[in-house]
Coordinates of N, CA and C in Angstrom, one line a residue:
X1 N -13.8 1.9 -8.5 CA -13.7 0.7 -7.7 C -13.9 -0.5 -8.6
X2 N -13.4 -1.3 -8.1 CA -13.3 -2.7 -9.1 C -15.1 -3.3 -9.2
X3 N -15.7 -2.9 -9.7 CA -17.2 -3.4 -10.4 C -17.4 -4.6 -9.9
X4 N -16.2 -5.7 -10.2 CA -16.6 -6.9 -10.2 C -16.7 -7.7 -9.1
X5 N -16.2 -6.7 -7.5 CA -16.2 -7.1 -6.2 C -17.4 -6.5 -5.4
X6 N -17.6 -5.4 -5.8 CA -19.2 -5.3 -5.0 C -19.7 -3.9 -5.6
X7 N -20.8 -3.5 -5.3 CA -21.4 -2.5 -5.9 C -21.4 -0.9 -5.1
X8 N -20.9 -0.3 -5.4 CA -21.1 1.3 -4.7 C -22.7 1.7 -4.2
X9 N -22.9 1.8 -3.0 CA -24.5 2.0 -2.7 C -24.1 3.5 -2.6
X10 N -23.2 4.8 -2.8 CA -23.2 5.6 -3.2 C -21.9 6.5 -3.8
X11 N -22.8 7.8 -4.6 CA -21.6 8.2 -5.2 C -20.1 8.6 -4.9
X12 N -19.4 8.9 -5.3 CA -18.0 9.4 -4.6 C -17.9 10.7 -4.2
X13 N -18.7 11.6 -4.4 CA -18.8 12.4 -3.7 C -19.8 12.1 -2.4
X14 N -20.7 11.7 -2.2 CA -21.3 11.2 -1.4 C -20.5 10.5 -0.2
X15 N -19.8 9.7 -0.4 CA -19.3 9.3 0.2 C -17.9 10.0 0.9
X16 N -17.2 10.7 0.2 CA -16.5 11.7 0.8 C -16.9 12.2 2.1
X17 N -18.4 13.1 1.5 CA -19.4 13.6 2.6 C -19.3 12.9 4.3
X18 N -19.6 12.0 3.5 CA -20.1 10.7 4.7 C -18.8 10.6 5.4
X19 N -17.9 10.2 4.7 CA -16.5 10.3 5.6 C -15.7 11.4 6.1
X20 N -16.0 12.7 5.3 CA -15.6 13.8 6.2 C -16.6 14.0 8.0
X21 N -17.5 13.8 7.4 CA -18.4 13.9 8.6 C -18.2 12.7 9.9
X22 N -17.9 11.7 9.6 CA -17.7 11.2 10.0 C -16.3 11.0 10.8
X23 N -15.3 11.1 10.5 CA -14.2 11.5 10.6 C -14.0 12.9 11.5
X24 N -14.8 14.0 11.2 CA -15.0 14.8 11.6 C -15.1 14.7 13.6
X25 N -16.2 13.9 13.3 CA -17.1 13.7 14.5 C -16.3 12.6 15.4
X26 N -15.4 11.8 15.2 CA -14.5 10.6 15.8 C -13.1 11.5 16.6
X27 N -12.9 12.8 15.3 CA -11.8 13.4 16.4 C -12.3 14.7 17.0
X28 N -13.4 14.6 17.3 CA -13.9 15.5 18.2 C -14.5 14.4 19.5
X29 N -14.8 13.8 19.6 CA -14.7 12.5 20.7 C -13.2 12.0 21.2
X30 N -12.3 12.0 19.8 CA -10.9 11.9 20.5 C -10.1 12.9 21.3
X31 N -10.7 14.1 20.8 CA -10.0 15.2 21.2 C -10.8 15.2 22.9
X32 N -11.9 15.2 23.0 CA -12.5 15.4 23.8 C -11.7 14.1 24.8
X33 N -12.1 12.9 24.6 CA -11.7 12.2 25.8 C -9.6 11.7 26.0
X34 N -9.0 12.7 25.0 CA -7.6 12.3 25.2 C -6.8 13.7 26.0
X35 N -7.8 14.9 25.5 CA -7.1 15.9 26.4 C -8.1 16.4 27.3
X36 N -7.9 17.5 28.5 CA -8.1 18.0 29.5 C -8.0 19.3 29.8
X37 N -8.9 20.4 30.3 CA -8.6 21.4 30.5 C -7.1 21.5 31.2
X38 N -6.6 22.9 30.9 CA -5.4 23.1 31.9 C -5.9 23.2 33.2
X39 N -5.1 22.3 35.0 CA -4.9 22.7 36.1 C -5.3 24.1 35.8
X40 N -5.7 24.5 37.3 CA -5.4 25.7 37.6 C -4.5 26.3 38.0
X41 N -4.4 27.5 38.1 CA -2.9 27.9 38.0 C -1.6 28.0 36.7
X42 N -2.2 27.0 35.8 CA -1.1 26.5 34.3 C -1.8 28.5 33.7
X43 N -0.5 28.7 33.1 CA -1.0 29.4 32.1 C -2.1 29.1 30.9
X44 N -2.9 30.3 30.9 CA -3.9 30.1 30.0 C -5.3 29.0 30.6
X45 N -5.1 28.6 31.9 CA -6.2 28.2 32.8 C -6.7 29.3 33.3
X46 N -8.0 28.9 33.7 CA -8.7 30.0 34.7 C -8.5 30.1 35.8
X47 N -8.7 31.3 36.9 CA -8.7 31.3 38.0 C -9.7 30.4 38.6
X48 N -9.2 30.0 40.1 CA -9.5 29.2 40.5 C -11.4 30.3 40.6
X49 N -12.7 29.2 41.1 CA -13.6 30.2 40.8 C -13.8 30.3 39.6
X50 N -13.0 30.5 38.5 CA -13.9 31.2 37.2 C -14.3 30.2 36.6
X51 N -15.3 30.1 35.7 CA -15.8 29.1 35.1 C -15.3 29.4 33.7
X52 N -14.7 28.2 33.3 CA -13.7 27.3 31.9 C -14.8 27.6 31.0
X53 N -13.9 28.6 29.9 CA -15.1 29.3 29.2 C -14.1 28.3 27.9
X54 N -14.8 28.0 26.6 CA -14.6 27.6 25.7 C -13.4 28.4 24.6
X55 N -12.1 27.7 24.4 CA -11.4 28.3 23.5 C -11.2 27.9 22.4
X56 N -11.9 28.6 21.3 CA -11.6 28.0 20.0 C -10.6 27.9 19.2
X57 N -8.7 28.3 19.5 CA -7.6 27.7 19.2 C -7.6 26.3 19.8
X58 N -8.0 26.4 21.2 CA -7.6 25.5 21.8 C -8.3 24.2 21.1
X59 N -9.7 24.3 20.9 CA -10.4 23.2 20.3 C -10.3 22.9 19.1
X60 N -9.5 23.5 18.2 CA -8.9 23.5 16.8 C -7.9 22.9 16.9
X61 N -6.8 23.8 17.7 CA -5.4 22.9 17.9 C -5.5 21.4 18.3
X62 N -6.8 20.5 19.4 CA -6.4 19.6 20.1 C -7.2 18.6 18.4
X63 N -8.6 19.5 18.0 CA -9.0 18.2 17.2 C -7.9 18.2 15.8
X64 N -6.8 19.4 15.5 CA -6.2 19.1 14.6 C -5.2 17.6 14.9
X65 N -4.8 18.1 16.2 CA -3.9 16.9 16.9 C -4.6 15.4 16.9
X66 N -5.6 15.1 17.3 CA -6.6 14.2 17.2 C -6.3 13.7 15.8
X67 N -6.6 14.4 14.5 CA -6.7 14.2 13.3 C -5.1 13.5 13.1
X68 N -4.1 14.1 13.4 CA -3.0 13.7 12.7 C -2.8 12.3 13.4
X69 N -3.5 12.1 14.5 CA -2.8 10.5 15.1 C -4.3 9.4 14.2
X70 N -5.2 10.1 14.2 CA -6.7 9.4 12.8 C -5.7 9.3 11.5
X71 N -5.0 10.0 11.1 CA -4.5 9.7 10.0 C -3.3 8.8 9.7
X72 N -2.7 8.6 11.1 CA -1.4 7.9 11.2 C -2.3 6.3 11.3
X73 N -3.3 6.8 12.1 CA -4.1 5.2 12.1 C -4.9 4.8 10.9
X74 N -5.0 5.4 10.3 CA -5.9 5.1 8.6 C -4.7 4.5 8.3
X75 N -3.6 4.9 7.9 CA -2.4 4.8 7.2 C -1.9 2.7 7.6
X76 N -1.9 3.1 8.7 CA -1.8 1.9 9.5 C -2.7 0.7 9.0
X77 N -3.8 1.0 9.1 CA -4.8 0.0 9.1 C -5.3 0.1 7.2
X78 N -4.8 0.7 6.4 CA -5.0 0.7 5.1 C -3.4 0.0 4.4
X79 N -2.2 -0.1 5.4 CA -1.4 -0.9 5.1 C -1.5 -2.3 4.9
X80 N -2.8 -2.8 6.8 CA -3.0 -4.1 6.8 C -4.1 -4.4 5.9
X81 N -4.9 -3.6 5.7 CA -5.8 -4.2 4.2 C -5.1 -4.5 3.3
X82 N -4.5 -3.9 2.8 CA -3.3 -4.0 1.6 C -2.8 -5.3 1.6
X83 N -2.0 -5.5 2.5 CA -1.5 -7.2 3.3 C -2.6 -8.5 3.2
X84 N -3.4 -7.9 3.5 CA -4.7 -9.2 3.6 C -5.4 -9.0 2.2
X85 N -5.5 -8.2 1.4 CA -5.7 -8.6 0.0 C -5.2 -8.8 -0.9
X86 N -3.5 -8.5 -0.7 CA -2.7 -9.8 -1.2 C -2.4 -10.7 -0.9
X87 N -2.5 -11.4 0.3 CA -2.9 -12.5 0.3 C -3.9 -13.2 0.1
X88 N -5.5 -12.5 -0.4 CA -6.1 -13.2 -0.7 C -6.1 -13.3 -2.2
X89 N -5.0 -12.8 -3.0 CA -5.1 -12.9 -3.9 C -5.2 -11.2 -4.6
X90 N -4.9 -10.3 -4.6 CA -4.9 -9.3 -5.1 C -3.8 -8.7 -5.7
X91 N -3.4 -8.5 -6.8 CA -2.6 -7.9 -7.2 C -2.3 -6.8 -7.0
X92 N -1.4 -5.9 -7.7 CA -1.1 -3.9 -7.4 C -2.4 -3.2 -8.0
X93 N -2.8 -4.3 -9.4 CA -3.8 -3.3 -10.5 C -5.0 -3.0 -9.5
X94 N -5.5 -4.5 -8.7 CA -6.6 -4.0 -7.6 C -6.4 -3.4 -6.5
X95 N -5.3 -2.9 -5.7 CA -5.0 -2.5 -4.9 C -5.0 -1.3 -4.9
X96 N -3.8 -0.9 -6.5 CA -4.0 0.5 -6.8 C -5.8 1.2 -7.2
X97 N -6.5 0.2 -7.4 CA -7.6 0.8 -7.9 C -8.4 1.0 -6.9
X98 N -8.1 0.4 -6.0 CA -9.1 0.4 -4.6 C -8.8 1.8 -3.8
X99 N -7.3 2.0 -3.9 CA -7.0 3.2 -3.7 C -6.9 4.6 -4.5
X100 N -7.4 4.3 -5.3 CA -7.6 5.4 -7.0 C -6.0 6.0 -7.1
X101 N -5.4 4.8 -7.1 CA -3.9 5.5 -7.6 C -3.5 4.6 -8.9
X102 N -2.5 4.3 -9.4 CA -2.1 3.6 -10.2 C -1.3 2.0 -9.8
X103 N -1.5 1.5 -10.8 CA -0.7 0.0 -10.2 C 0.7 0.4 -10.1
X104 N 1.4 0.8 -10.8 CA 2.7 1.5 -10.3 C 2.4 2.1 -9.0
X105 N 2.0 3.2 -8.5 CA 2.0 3.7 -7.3 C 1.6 2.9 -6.4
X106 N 1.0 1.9 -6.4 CA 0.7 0.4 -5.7 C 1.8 -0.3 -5.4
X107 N 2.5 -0.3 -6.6 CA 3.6 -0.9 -6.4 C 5.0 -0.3 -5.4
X108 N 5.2 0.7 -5.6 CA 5.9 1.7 -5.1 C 5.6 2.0 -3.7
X109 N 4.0 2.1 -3.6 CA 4.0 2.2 -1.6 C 4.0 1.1 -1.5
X110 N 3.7 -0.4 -1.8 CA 4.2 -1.6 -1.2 C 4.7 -2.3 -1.5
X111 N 6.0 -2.0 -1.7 CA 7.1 -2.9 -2.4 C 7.3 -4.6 -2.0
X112 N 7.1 -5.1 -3.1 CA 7.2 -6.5 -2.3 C 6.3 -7.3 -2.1
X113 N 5.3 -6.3 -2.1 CA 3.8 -7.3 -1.1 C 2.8 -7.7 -1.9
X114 N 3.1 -7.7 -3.4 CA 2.4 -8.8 -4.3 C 3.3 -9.9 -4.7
X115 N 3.9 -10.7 -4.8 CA 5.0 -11.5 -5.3 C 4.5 -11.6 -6.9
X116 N 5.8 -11.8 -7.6 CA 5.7 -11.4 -9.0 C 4.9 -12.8 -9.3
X117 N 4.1 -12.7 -10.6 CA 3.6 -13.7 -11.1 C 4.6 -14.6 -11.8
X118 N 4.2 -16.2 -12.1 CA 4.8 -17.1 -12.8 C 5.4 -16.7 -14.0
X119 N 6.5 -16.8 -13.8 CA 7.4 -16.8 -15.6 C 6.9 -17.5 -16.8
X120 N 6.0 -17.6 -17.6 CA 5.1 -18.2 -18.4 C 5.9 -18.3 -19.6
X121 N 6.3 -19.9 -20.2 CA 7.3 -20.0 -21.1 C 6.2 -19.7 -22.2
X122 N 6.9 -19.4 -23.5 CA 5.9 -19.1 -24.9 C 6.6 -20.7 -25.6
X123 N 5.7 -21.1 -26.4 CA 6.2 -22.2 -27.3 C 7.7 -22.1 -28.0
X124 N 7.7 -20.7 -28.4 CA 9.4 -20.6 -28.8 C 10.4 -20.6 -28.0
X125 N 9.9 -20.3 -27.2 CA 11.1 -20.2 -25.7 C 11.3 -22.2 -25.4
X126 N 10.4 -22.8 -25.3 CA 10.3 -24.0 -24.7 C 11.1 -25.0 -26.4
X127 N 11.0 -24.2 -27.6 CA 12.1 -24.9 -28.5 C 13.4 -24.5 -28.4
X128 N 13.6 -23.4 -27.9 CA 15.1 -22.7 -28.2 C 16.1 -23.4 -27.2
X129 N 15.4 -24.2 -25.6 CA 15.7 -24.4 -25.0 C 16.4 -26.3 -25.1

């Protein structure tokens, strides 16, 4: 990460940690309040009477599903950072680095969204002319 904008209060693995876990635990609240046990009567519901015993495909499948719409929204909202710190002035080199990719790969997922810098004449250019 760019040193010269703020300081890591921890390591990169550390922080992974912290974001798996955390991440972890956002689509298990998503999963929880966006799906619903099946009606009774649906296949793979219980009979009316029986008590809704815990399926662990089922709670796999729904927080995988959870995760893929968390990731479509990272994606989303790491686009609009990208936006807002080229405009505050950021180039691909910091962009890419914020992202641990390369200023080329910066450039390539956001085409466009640094505008090129000033054409800087050299003294010989400014006599030839």
């Amino acid at each position: 990460m760019p040193a010269d904008r703020f300081a890591a209060l921890m390591s990169e693995d550390q922080l992974a940690a912290l974001a798996d876990a955390t991440l972890g635990e956002l689509a298990g609240r998503l999963a929880a309040r966006a799906f619903r046990p099946l009606p009774a009567g649906e296949p793979g519901a219980p009979a009316p009477g029986e008590p809704w015993e815990a399926d662990p495909q089922h709670d796999a499948l729904t927080r995988l599903h959870a995760l893929m719409h968390l990731r479509k929204a990272a994606e989303r909202l790491a686009d609009q950072a990208a936006r807002d710190a080229a405009r505050a002035g950021a180039g691909y080199p910091q962009l890419g680095q914020a992202c641990d990719i390369s200023r080329q790969a910066a450039r390539q997922r956001w085409p466009g969204l640094v505008p090129p810098a000033p054409h800087r004449t050299t003294p010989s250019e400014n006599r030839s002319a």
